[in-house]
XYZ file of C-alpha atoms in Angstrom:
639
model
C 162.759 111.574 4.308
C 162.334 111.268 8.049
C 161.805 114.996 9.201
C 161.261 116.316 13.265
C 159.938 118.536 13.612
C 160.504 119.858 17.470
C 161.908 117.513 19.636
C 158.556 116.478 21.824
C 156.836 116.309 18.679
C 155.837 113.450 16.988
C 157.510 112.303 13.955
C 156.122 112.570 10.690
C 157.322 110.962 7.705
C 156.902 112.483 4.952
C 156.475 111.101 0.763
C 154.678 107.538 -0.659
C 155.004 105.206 1.731
C 155.368 101.301 0.765
C 155.947 99.006 4.072
C 157.788 96.212 2.878
C 155.979 93.149 5.473
C 159.829 91.589 5.395
C 160.475 94.007 7.927
C 158.863 95.139 11.500
C 157.856 98.167 12.378
C 161.324 98.306 14.566
C 163.974 97.492 11.754
C 161.588 99.474 9.432
C 162.125 102.942 11.484
C 165.850 102.223 12.248
C 166.123 101.495 8.734
C 165.066 103.994 7.939
C 167.406 106.866 10.234
C 169.967 105.573 9.451
C 169.914 105.315 5.404
C 167.139 107.479 4.520
C 168.152 110.371 6.604
C 171.651 110.377 9.557
C 171.147 113.388 11.070
C 168.193 112.445 12.662
C 168.140 111.476 16.692
C 167.342 109.247 19.777
C 164.148 111.063 21.641
C 165.558 112.808 24.119
C 166.774 110.733 27.303
C 166.104 113.998 29.039
C 162.507 115.391 27.702
C 160.077 112.163 29.068
C 159.815 110.654 26.034
C 160.070 107.825 24.414
C 161.013 107.115 20.842
C 160.270 103.077 20.867
C 156.007 105.004 22.228
C 156.194 107.422 20.598
C 157.688 106.338 16.908
C 156.728 102.705 16.475
C 153.705 100.973 15.572
C 152.646 98.186 14.659
C 152.220 97.895 10.719
C 150.599 100.033 8.478
C 148.078 98.843 5.490
C 150.080 99.619 2.332
C 147.709 101.974 1.042
C 148.355 104.197 -2.009
C 148.550 107.260 -0.196
C 147.149 110.433 -2.218
C 149.380 113.601 -4.558
C 150.858 115.876 -1.591
C 149.523 114.096 1.386
C 151.544 113.018 4.881
C 151.508 110.482 7.943
C 152.473 111.790 11.073
C 152.863 109.148 13.632
C 151.837 109.284 17.474
C 151.837 106.457 19.859
C 151.637 103.593 17.814
C 149.015 104.860 15.223
C 149.721 106.621 11.737
C 148.110 109.248 10.029
C 146.746 110.090 6.948
C 147.175 114.183 6.190
C 146.465 116.471 3.381
C 149.630 118.646 3.274
C 146.821 121.227 3.176
C 145.980 121.240 7.024
C 141.759 120.672 5.442
C 140.993 119.060 8.758
C 142.382 119.699 12.390
C 145.328 118.707 14.717
C 147.420 120.100 17.395
C 150.938 118.096 18.130
C 151.047 120.140 20.981
C 147.545 117.755 23.067
C 150.089 114.925 22.841
C 150.343 115.022 26.224
C 146.197 114.359 26.864
C 145.646 111.951 24.348
C 148.087 109.941 26.842
C 147.184 111.125 29.382
C 143.119 109.584 27.627
C 144.488 106.267 26.863
C 145.685 105.365 30.966
C 142.773 106.132 32.107
C 140.477 103.995 29.965
C 142.655 101.710 29.830
C 142.220 101.702 34.062
C 138.682 102.293 33.478
C 138.387 99.324 31.054
C 140.515 97.179 33.600
C 138.108 98.461 36.407
C 134.549 97.459 34.576
C 135.411 94.629 32.717
C 137.140 92.406 36.357
C 133.339 92.313 36.816
C 132.590 90.829 33.268
C 134.679 88.057 34.321
C 137.337 89.623 31.891
C 140.880 90.348 31.559
C 142.921 93.880 30.519
C 146.519 92.987 28.886
C 148.803 95.868 28.418
C 151.944 96.131 26.382
C 155.034 96.411 28.544
C 153.241 95.910 31.505
C 155.408 92.507 32.618
C 157.343 93.901 33.866
C 155.328 97.106 35.719
C 155.864 98.513 39.705
C 154.437 100.153 41.724
C 155.406 103.480 42.467
C 153.356 104.707 45.997
C 154.331 108.313 47.189
C 154.720 107.339 50.679
C 157.291 104.582 50.129
C 154.584 102.551 51.618
C 153.524 99.017 51.196
C 150.662 96.922 51.677
C 152.155 93.814 51.984
C 148.504 92.359 52.948
C 146.822 93.682 50.182
C 149.579 92.649 47.490
C 148.427 88.628 48.748
C 144.584 89.841 48.700
C 145.882 90.718 44.624
C 148.164 88.073 44.145
C 145.175 85.192 45.355
C 142.186 86.451 43.572
C 141.253 84.104 40.747
C 141.957 84.405 37.656
C 139.788 85.526 35.029
C 138.231 82.900 31.965
C 138.730 85.694 28.584
C 141.930 88.266 28.549
C 141.457 91.069 26.372
C 144.450 92.676 24.417
C 144.647 95.996 22.491
C 144.274 95.467 18.258
C 141.791 92.657 20.089
C 137.583 92.873 19.724
C 136.704 92.267 22.514
C 132.841 90.903 22.710
C 132.140 91.865 26.326
C 133.682 95.104 26.103
C 133.866 98.986 26.422
C 131.605 100.687 23.361
C 133.495 104.445 23.241
C 131.830 106.973 21.192
C 134.479 110.581 19.955
C 132.547 112.494 19.159
C 134.919 115.252 17.081
C 136.921 112.768 15.450
C 138.503 114.875 13.602
C 141.405 112.760 11.572
C 140.421 109.953 14.035
C 143.511 110.102 16.112
C 142.378 109.702 18.634
C 140.228 107.006 18.232
C 142.554 105.052 16.069
C 144.973 104.856 18.766
C 142.336 103.955 21.033
C 142.159 101.110 19.348
C 145.722 100.372 19.394
C 146.805 100.715 22.917
C 143.633 100.572 25.180
C 142.396 96.521 25.068
C 138.878 96.111 26.111
C 137.491 98.217 23.407
C 134.247 96.576 21.242
C 133.518 98.870 19.616
C 135.321 103.432 18.320
C 133.465 105.228 16.999
C 134.648 107.011 15.387
C 132.330 110.676 14.433
C 132.883 114.516 12.060
C 130.623 116.786 11.461
C 132.663 116.597 8.334
C 132.335 115.364 5.153
C 136.088 115.224 4.638
C 137.199 114.258 7.495
C 135.073 111.493 7.990
C 136.319 109.876 4.928
C 139.734 110.128 6.058
C 138.384 109.121 8.854
C 138.238 105.554 7.007
C 140.849 105.550 5.611
C 142.693 106.435 8.378
C 141.478 103.078 10.059
C 141.610 101.150 7.140
C 145.679 102.529 6.322
C 146.470 101.624 10.980
C 144.456 97.591 10.208
C 141.978 98.420 12.936
C 138.535 98.657 10.939
C 137.220 96.039 12.406
C 136.801 98.105 15.558
C 136.921 101.733 14.854
C 133.712 102.701 12.727
C 133.511 105.870 10.648
C 131.313 108.555 11.599
C 130.289 111.326 9.669
C 127.102 113.233 11.570
C 125.299 116.335 13.644
C 127.624 114.831 17.271
C 124.714 116.003 19.453
C 122.211 114.495 17.239
C 124.517 110.604 17.291
C 124.339 110.965 21.256
C 120.498 112.450 21.314
C 120.083 109.397 19.214
C 121.703 106.527 21.744
C 120.086 107.567 25.286
C 118.756 104.189 26.189
C 120.131 102.097 28.567
C 120.536 99.195 25.549
C 122.398 101.718 22.953
C 124.083 104.414 25.478
C 128.765 104.096 25.075
C 130.463 103.002 27.912
C 133.072 105.631 27.707
C 132.652 108.986 25.442
C 134.793 111.693 24.544
C 134.371 114.913 23.839
C 138.069 117.734 22.633
C 136.262 120.842 20.401
C 137.569 123.925 19.802
C 136.594 125.941 21.972
C 133.631 125.119 24.508
C 131.516 121.459 25.623
C 128.718 123.662 26.310
C 127.125 122.974 23.184
C 126.823 118.865 23.571
C 126.773 118.821 26.771
C 123.596 117.682 27.532
C 123.293 115.067 24.764
C 127.099 112.741 26.908
C 125.178 112.850 29.600
C 122.388 111.243 28.147
C 124.998 109.167 25.720
C 127.074 108.002 28.802
C 126.050 103.694 29.671
C 125.338 104.118 33.923
C 128.749 104.159 35.390
C 129.674 105.398 32.306
C 132.948 107.337 31.735
C 132.710 111.221 30.028
C 136.314 112.993 28.784
C 135.990 116.576 27.980
C 137.807 119.114 26.922
C 137.233 123.249 27.266
C 140.309 125.240 25.151
C 138.240 128.394 25.652
C 140.410 130.026 28.405
C 140.025 133.177 28.210
C 135.876 132.652 29.148
C 136.877 130.483 31.763
C 139.209 132.209 33.532
C 137.115 135.164 34.546
C 137.908 137.994 30.922
C 133.667 137.174 30.057
C 132.007 136.049 32.841
C 129.020 136.544 31.235
C 129.958 134.517 28.148
C 131.164 132.421 31.181
C 127.352 132.257 32.400
C 125.486 131.975 29.358
C 127.043 128.659 28.200
C 128.044 126.587 31.841
C 125.887 128.492 34.619
C 128.680 130.320 35.877
C 130.600 133.762 36.399
C 133.858 133.447 36.754
C 136.336 136.207 37.507
C 139.351 136.815 37.439
C 141.805 135.619 40.456
C 145.366 133.338 40.678
C 143.253 130.386 41.156
C 140.917 131.006 37.826
C 142.645 127.775 36.175
C 141.458 125.399 39.131
C 138.559 127.823 39.282
C 137.871 126.495 35.236
C 137.766 122.296 36.661
C 135.483 123.751 38.555
C 132.951 125.438 37.022
C 132.454 122.207 34.203
C 132.032 120.136 36.549
C 129.279 122.639 37.875
C 128.228 121.962 34.279
C 128.376 118.913 34.228
C 126.641 118.409 36.867
C 123.685 120.614 36.636
C 123.227 119.082 33.397
C 123.316 115.317 34.284
C 120.760 116.266 37.624
C 117.759 117.004 34.837
C 117.637 113.775 33.708
C 118.546 112.382 37.527
C 121.180 111.537 36.874
C 125.089 112.807 38.549
C 128.877 112.771 38.350
C 131.836 111.076 40.389
C 135.296 112.912 39.318
C 137.825 110.237 38.826
C 140.858 113.314 37.514
C 140.399 116.982 36.782
C 143.593 118.402 34.883
C 144.581 121.643 33.818
C 147.778 121.433 31.568
C 149.471 123.528 28.602
C 146.291 126.115 27.554
C 143.394 123.628 27.962
C 141.281 121.274 31.135
C 140.445 117.863 30.465
C 137.822 116.568 32.763
C 136.858 113.051 33.483
C 133.679 111.622 35.295
C 132.210 109.224 35.882
C 127.917 109.282 35.788
C 125.149 107.393 37.258
C 121.518 107.431 38.296
C 120.397 108.050 41.491
C 117.617 110.215 42.421
C 118.242 110.426 46.230
C 121.924 111.131 45.641
C 120.429 114.225 42.792
C 119.472 115.499 45.775
C 122.724 116.294 47.073
C 123.486 118.605 44.633
C 122.554 122.084 45.715
C 125.317 121.115 48.452
C 128.031 120.238 46.193
C 128.100 124.119 44.962
C 128.882 126.639 45.659
C 129.797 130.434 45.527
C 132.778 132.627 45.954
C 133.541 135.736 47.763
C 137.353 137.686 45.802
C 138.742 140.387 47.771
C 140.066 142.849 44.466
C 142.692 144.873 46.775
C 144.189 141.809 49.302
C 142.739 138.473 46.960
C 140.935 137.139 49.422
C 138.359 135.092 49.486
C 135.273 132.522 51.221
C 133.185 130.152 49.700
C 129.767 129.837 50.488
C 127.964 127.184 49.529
C 124.520 127.005 47.126
C 122.384 124.185 50.386
C 122.445 123.029 53.031
C 122.696 118.451 53.341
C 121.981 117.493 57.237
C 121.570 114.422 58.149
C 119.010 112.733 60.901
C 119.272 109.149 61.905
C 119.011 107.616 58.251
C 117.396 111.117 56.910
C 118.301 113.310 54.763
C 116.883 116.459 55.369
C 117.897 119.353 53.663
C 117.938 123.075 53.135
C 118.508 126.654 51.908
C 122.273 127.403 52.938
C 122.377 130.776 55.503
C 125.190 133.939 53.940
C 126.530 135.588 53.748
C 130.138 134.682 54.830
C 131.658 138.341 55.083
C 130.585 141.529 55.602
C 130.081 144.616 52.557
C 134.044 145.144 53.121
C 136.805 142.960 53.534
C 138.120 142.758 56.887
C 141.999 142.571 55.789
C 142.033 145.227 53.371
C 138.878 147.411 53.267
C 138.147 146.508 49.827
C 134.847 145.756 47.249
C 134.169 142.434 46.548
C 133.578 140.079 44.411
C 131.230 136.780 43.639
C 131.998 134.376 41.065
C 130.396 131.136 40.896
C 128.156 129.290 41.358
C 130.974 125.631 40.328
C 132.001 122.344 41.784
C 132.762 122.283 46.233
C 133.523 119.368 46.333
C 136.634 116.219 45.499
C 137.477 117.441 42.473
C 139.601 113.560 41.945
C 139.083 110.033 42.739
C 143.007 109.388 44.493
C 142.215 105.860 44.305
C 141.812 105.908 40.894
C 144.613 108.196 40.012
C 146.899 106.113 41.935
C 146.127 103.346 39.856
C 146.717 105.431 36.937
C 150.090 106.741 38.573
C 151.514 102.916 39.041
C 150.409 102.344 35.593
C 152.071 104.440 34.199
C 155.017 105.091 35.986
C 155.660 101.119 36.131
C 155.397 101.424 32.022
C 157.082 104.242 31.255
C 157.524 103.167 27.505
C 154.262 102.984 26.634
C 153.782 106.748 26.647
C 155.801 110.110 24.636
C 155.215 112.219 27.336
C 155.560 108.969 30.610
C 157.256 111.316 32.550
C 155.019 114.495 32.075
C 152.143 112.216 33.229
C 153.749 110.389 36.561
C 154.613 114.215 37.211
C 150.926 116.405 37.139
C 149.395 112.370 38.522
C 151.753 111.669 42.159
C 150.689 116.540 41.623
C 147.284 115.355 41.967
C 146.779 112.350 44.781
C 149.354 115.255 47.552
C 146.133 118.386 47.169
C 144.506 118.623 50.105
C 140.964 117.228 47.707
C 138.872 118.603 50.580
C 140.125 122.466 50.249
C 138.848 124.302 46.843
C 141.135 126.871 45.425
C 144.385 128.126 46.258
C 146.329 131.581 47.170
C 149.654 132.440 45.929
C 153.648 133.845 47.253
C 154.368 135.674 44.902
C 150.503 137.914 45.190
C 150.808 137.818 48.269
C 154.033 139.071 48.705
C 153.083 141.413 45.622
C 149.390 142.308 47.901
C 151.936 144.799 50.347
C 155.057 144.919 48.670
C 157.015 142.918 50.746
C 159.962 140.320 49.820
C 158.379 137.201 48.149
C 159.198 134.120 51.024
C 160.963 130.596 49.673
C 158.118 128.751 49.230
C 158.834 125.936 51.676
C 159.407 128.137 54.564
C 155.430 129.551 53.853
C 154.526 126.447 53.848
C 156.775 125.232 56.685
C 155.163 128.205 58.529
C 151.736 127.540 57.799
C 152.306 123.453 59.122
C 153.736 125.013 61.960
C 150.597 126.997 63.258
C 148.602 123.463 62.698
C 147.578 123.838 59.627
C 147.126 121.259 56.489
C 148.645 122.385 52.607
C 149.889 120.940 48.924
C 150.907 123.025 46.342
C 148.649 122.756 43.120
C 148.885 120.849 39.845
C 147.236 123.626 38.093
C 149.567 127.314 39.185
C 153.102 126.555 40.270
C 153.597 128.869 43.357
C 149.798 127.644 44.639
C 149.452 126.603 48.276
C 146.040 125.314 49.057
C 145.800 125.371 52.407
C 142.708 124.976 55.240
C 143.963 127.767 56.244
C 141.848 131.035 56.878
C 143.299 133.879 55.399
C 143.725 135.230 58.765
C 146.231 133.898 58.858
C 147.474 133.591 56.120
C 147.676 136.936 56.997
C 149.562 136.910 59.364
C 152.415 134.905 58.661
C 153.450 137.674 55.846
C 152.441 140.045 58.568
C 155.243 138.516 60.434
C 157.446 137.693 57.196
C 157.316 142.064 56.012
C 159.042 142.079 59.811
C 161.869 140.298 58.895
C 161.534 141.603 55.492
C 160.348 145.295 55.612
C 159.146 147.796 53.479
C 159.110 151.812 53.101
C 155.980 152.077 54.981
C 156.459 155.355 54.600
C 156.029 155.299 50.352
C 152.407 153.734 51.173
C 149.467 155.287 50.569
C 146.860 154.740 53.775
C 143.449 153.822 51.743
C 146.001 150.968 50.415
C 145.243 147.716 50.890
C 149.255 146.756 52.179
C 148.665 149.321 54.418
C 145.803 148.359 56.143
C 147.125 145.333 56.500
C 150.740 145.904 57.972
C 149.364 148.470 60.333
C 147.210 145.358 62.411
C 148.750 143.883 64.432
C 149.977 139.727 63.245
C 147.904 137.290 66.771
C 150.509 134.803 65.935
C 153.762 134.231 65.940
C 154.999 132.822 62.988
C 157.860 130.000 62.456
C 159.263 130.046 59.319
C 162.021 126.811 60.108
C 161.970 124.341 57.538
C 160.038 120.991 58.485
C 160.587 117.749 56.692
C 156.663 117.644 55.450
C 157.096 120.374 53.367
C 158.246 119.343 50.664
C 156.193 117.259 49.146
C 157.581 113.659 47.567
C 157.020 115.063 43.800
C 159.266 117.988 44.318
C 162.108 115.035 45.729
C 161.860 113.265 44.158
C 161.884 116.410 40.884
C 159.471 114.746 38.491
C 158.134 116.554 36.347
C 155.662 118.738 37.375
C 155.823 121.170 35.845
C 157.351 120.737 31.861
C 158.546 124.368 29.226
C 156.764 125.008 26.535
C 157.829 122.720 23.486
C 158.451 124.795 21.103
C 157.101 128.640 19.697
C 153.688 129.893 19.364
C 153.095 126.639 21.060
C 149.146 127.423 21.906
C 146.026 126.334 20.029
C 145.913 126.195 17.133
C 143.640 127.759 13.511
C 139.556 126.719 14.062
C 138.612 124.340 10.890
C 136.565 125.920 8.571
C 133.012 123.491 8.007
C 133.625 123.435 4.773
C 136.984 121.656 4.969
C 140.297 123.495 4.936
C 141.502 125.377 8.347
C 141.142 129.680 8.838
C 144.056 131.677 8.182
C 147.077 131.258 10.064
C 147.636 132.722 13.847
C 151.097 133.319 12.757
C 150.354 135.483 9.733
C 147.536 137.024 11.922
C 149.737 137.937 14.772
C 152.243 140.127 12.404
C 148.939 141.076 9.718
C 147.845 142.758 13.435
C 150.733 143.165 15.706
C 151.229 146.858 16.148
C 147.538 148.102 15.005
C 147.065 150.522 18.012
C 150.691 151.819 18.046
C 151.461 151.932 13.978
C 148.455 153.174 13.423
C 148.104 155.511 10.096
C 149.017 159.176 10.306
C 149.242 159.934 6.282
C 145.066 160.682 5.720
C 146.336 160.688 1.128
C 146.583 156.449 2.926
C 143.025 156.248 4.139
C 141.828 156.297 -0.113
C 142.860 152.702 -0.188
C 139.718 152.341 2.103
C 136.213 151.960 1.198
C 134.242 154.697 2.978
C 131.384 152.648 4.794
C 128.552 155.175 5.000
C 129.332 155.736 1.043
C 127.813 152.507 1.690
C 125.238 152.442 3.018
C 124.306 156.221 1.149
C 125.141 158.629 3.715
C 128.166 160.323 3.657
C 127.653 163.920 3.191
C 131.976 164.873 2.201
C 131.506 164.067 -1.252
C 134.745 164.341 -2.678
C 135.810 166.050 0.541
C 135.879 162.522 2.212
C 139.666 161.194 3.457
C 138.506 157.452 2.043
C 137.439 156.590 -1.405
C 133.825 156.745 -3.221
C 134.677 153.650 -5.296
C 132.218 150.860 -6.657
C 133.802 147.575 -5.838
C 134.152 146.034 -9.479
C 131.829 142.854 -10.171
C 133.201 139.362 -11.732
C 132.250 140.166 -14.772
C 134.536 143.597 -14.713
C 137.332 142.494 -13.495
C 137.536 139.825 -16.132
C 136.493 142.355 -19.177
């Protein structure tokens, strides 16, 4: 029976499957929907998910399903899952997997073109190039059309002898690897590795079920050891994908060595509590950087993982080139290329920076770790000078927090991002989350690439306790003042600008004059009082400018989508011996209001064992409010 669990989640088919070879996949899906489950409707077009792209796949092999087994369909893959959820799977990360397929496809197109191989993607004959500037370069188009066509053609699902070698280090069920084999052309092999023997066995079955066992090779190894063994120049992987539960820090050192020259490294981090400032000391132990609580914490998390990758690569005379870095939902995802070059590695220190963040008003200043000065054909390196701030904030008089170091250069390659954007927007039926990918990448292309971090309009107005200015008016005021400004994909109310903090607060002071606050209620030691006590040095103009509204906003693209379902965040961690830990929802109910609803009746405490009695140090005897009964052994319980 066909059941749709949520509007934006993959189609799930339960029971025993016996695909008939006389029906195509399209016919099978339509027949099943009409005859087996009349309540299932087509995908909602407003959700940005095409039912054909999400639920239609090549006819899978007639593999006998085990008792209680379930089939999950995502993209062109149909994955077998035990009902007991013995292997980790999170359907909400379909966007992550779709984006990865799109990025690897464009990477393969660029790399294989140099090897004389042309990449063909189904549906690209209807491809339309979309540019946010709405301008076309006819000369460039003619040059592309006039180029000599490669003799070898690579198609999806076919093995390409000169293709890319891909490794998924933590594959779990193998869903991502199966999708690579079915949806990404130009692959020589895909290695799906997992430390769990149950997961490795399931990967092998899924490869056979989807008829990609000629491309997909299951592996049951420690991911780090597998990558360490493939460090030789002829053995390295062209693409390495790391999507662990939590932090990828344990695998970074091996990954930067096992990826080929100019190869692609795809890394996911889901430990956002650590990277967003809740545990700065833990962040330093894992990534070599101190995270701080701030409004720009999500972009800083991206820059922290890039710093960690570059630092580990530098140990082996290698360096990174970020292609795309995104913050989405509860995780961050970066795509970087890794190169070797001792001379370029020397630039690493000048690419990193510390940040001085004011705890009062949120103003921040950056301090580069190193200096790089060009002297003719030579480059001179020296230590940076600083600090850029005094002991107290010049705007509100509060102290500064020191965060970092983090990557201070561009976090995207806009030319590459534009290629991915054109491919996705020109072939929207390829992915289930095409609309969201288009909206996300459109915002990425609009970001100021040379301006790290951002402010948020609501936090600025909250600091001085005034009404929040409309986003377009605030952006227009900065543009009128002669500064550049853009939005940021990591935060809905973000303002990324090259204007110094003094100009930003002058604009807010001018806004407060038209929307005054009750200053008599402000404490004289508060940041708001000190900021508003200073007269602005410029007269801000809040007249809305045409260029203040970006194209992605004008076109109403899906930029910040709503939560797809309740409890959509990270799922429970998979156990080493199979199975998953207690469901998070049950855990939440168990510990809900545990501090508010504390036990007040001391007689109820007799249900809990006394810790001091176990240690032999309890002097209360029978008057102790906890139980002194020894736990029964298994034999006693049986008797």
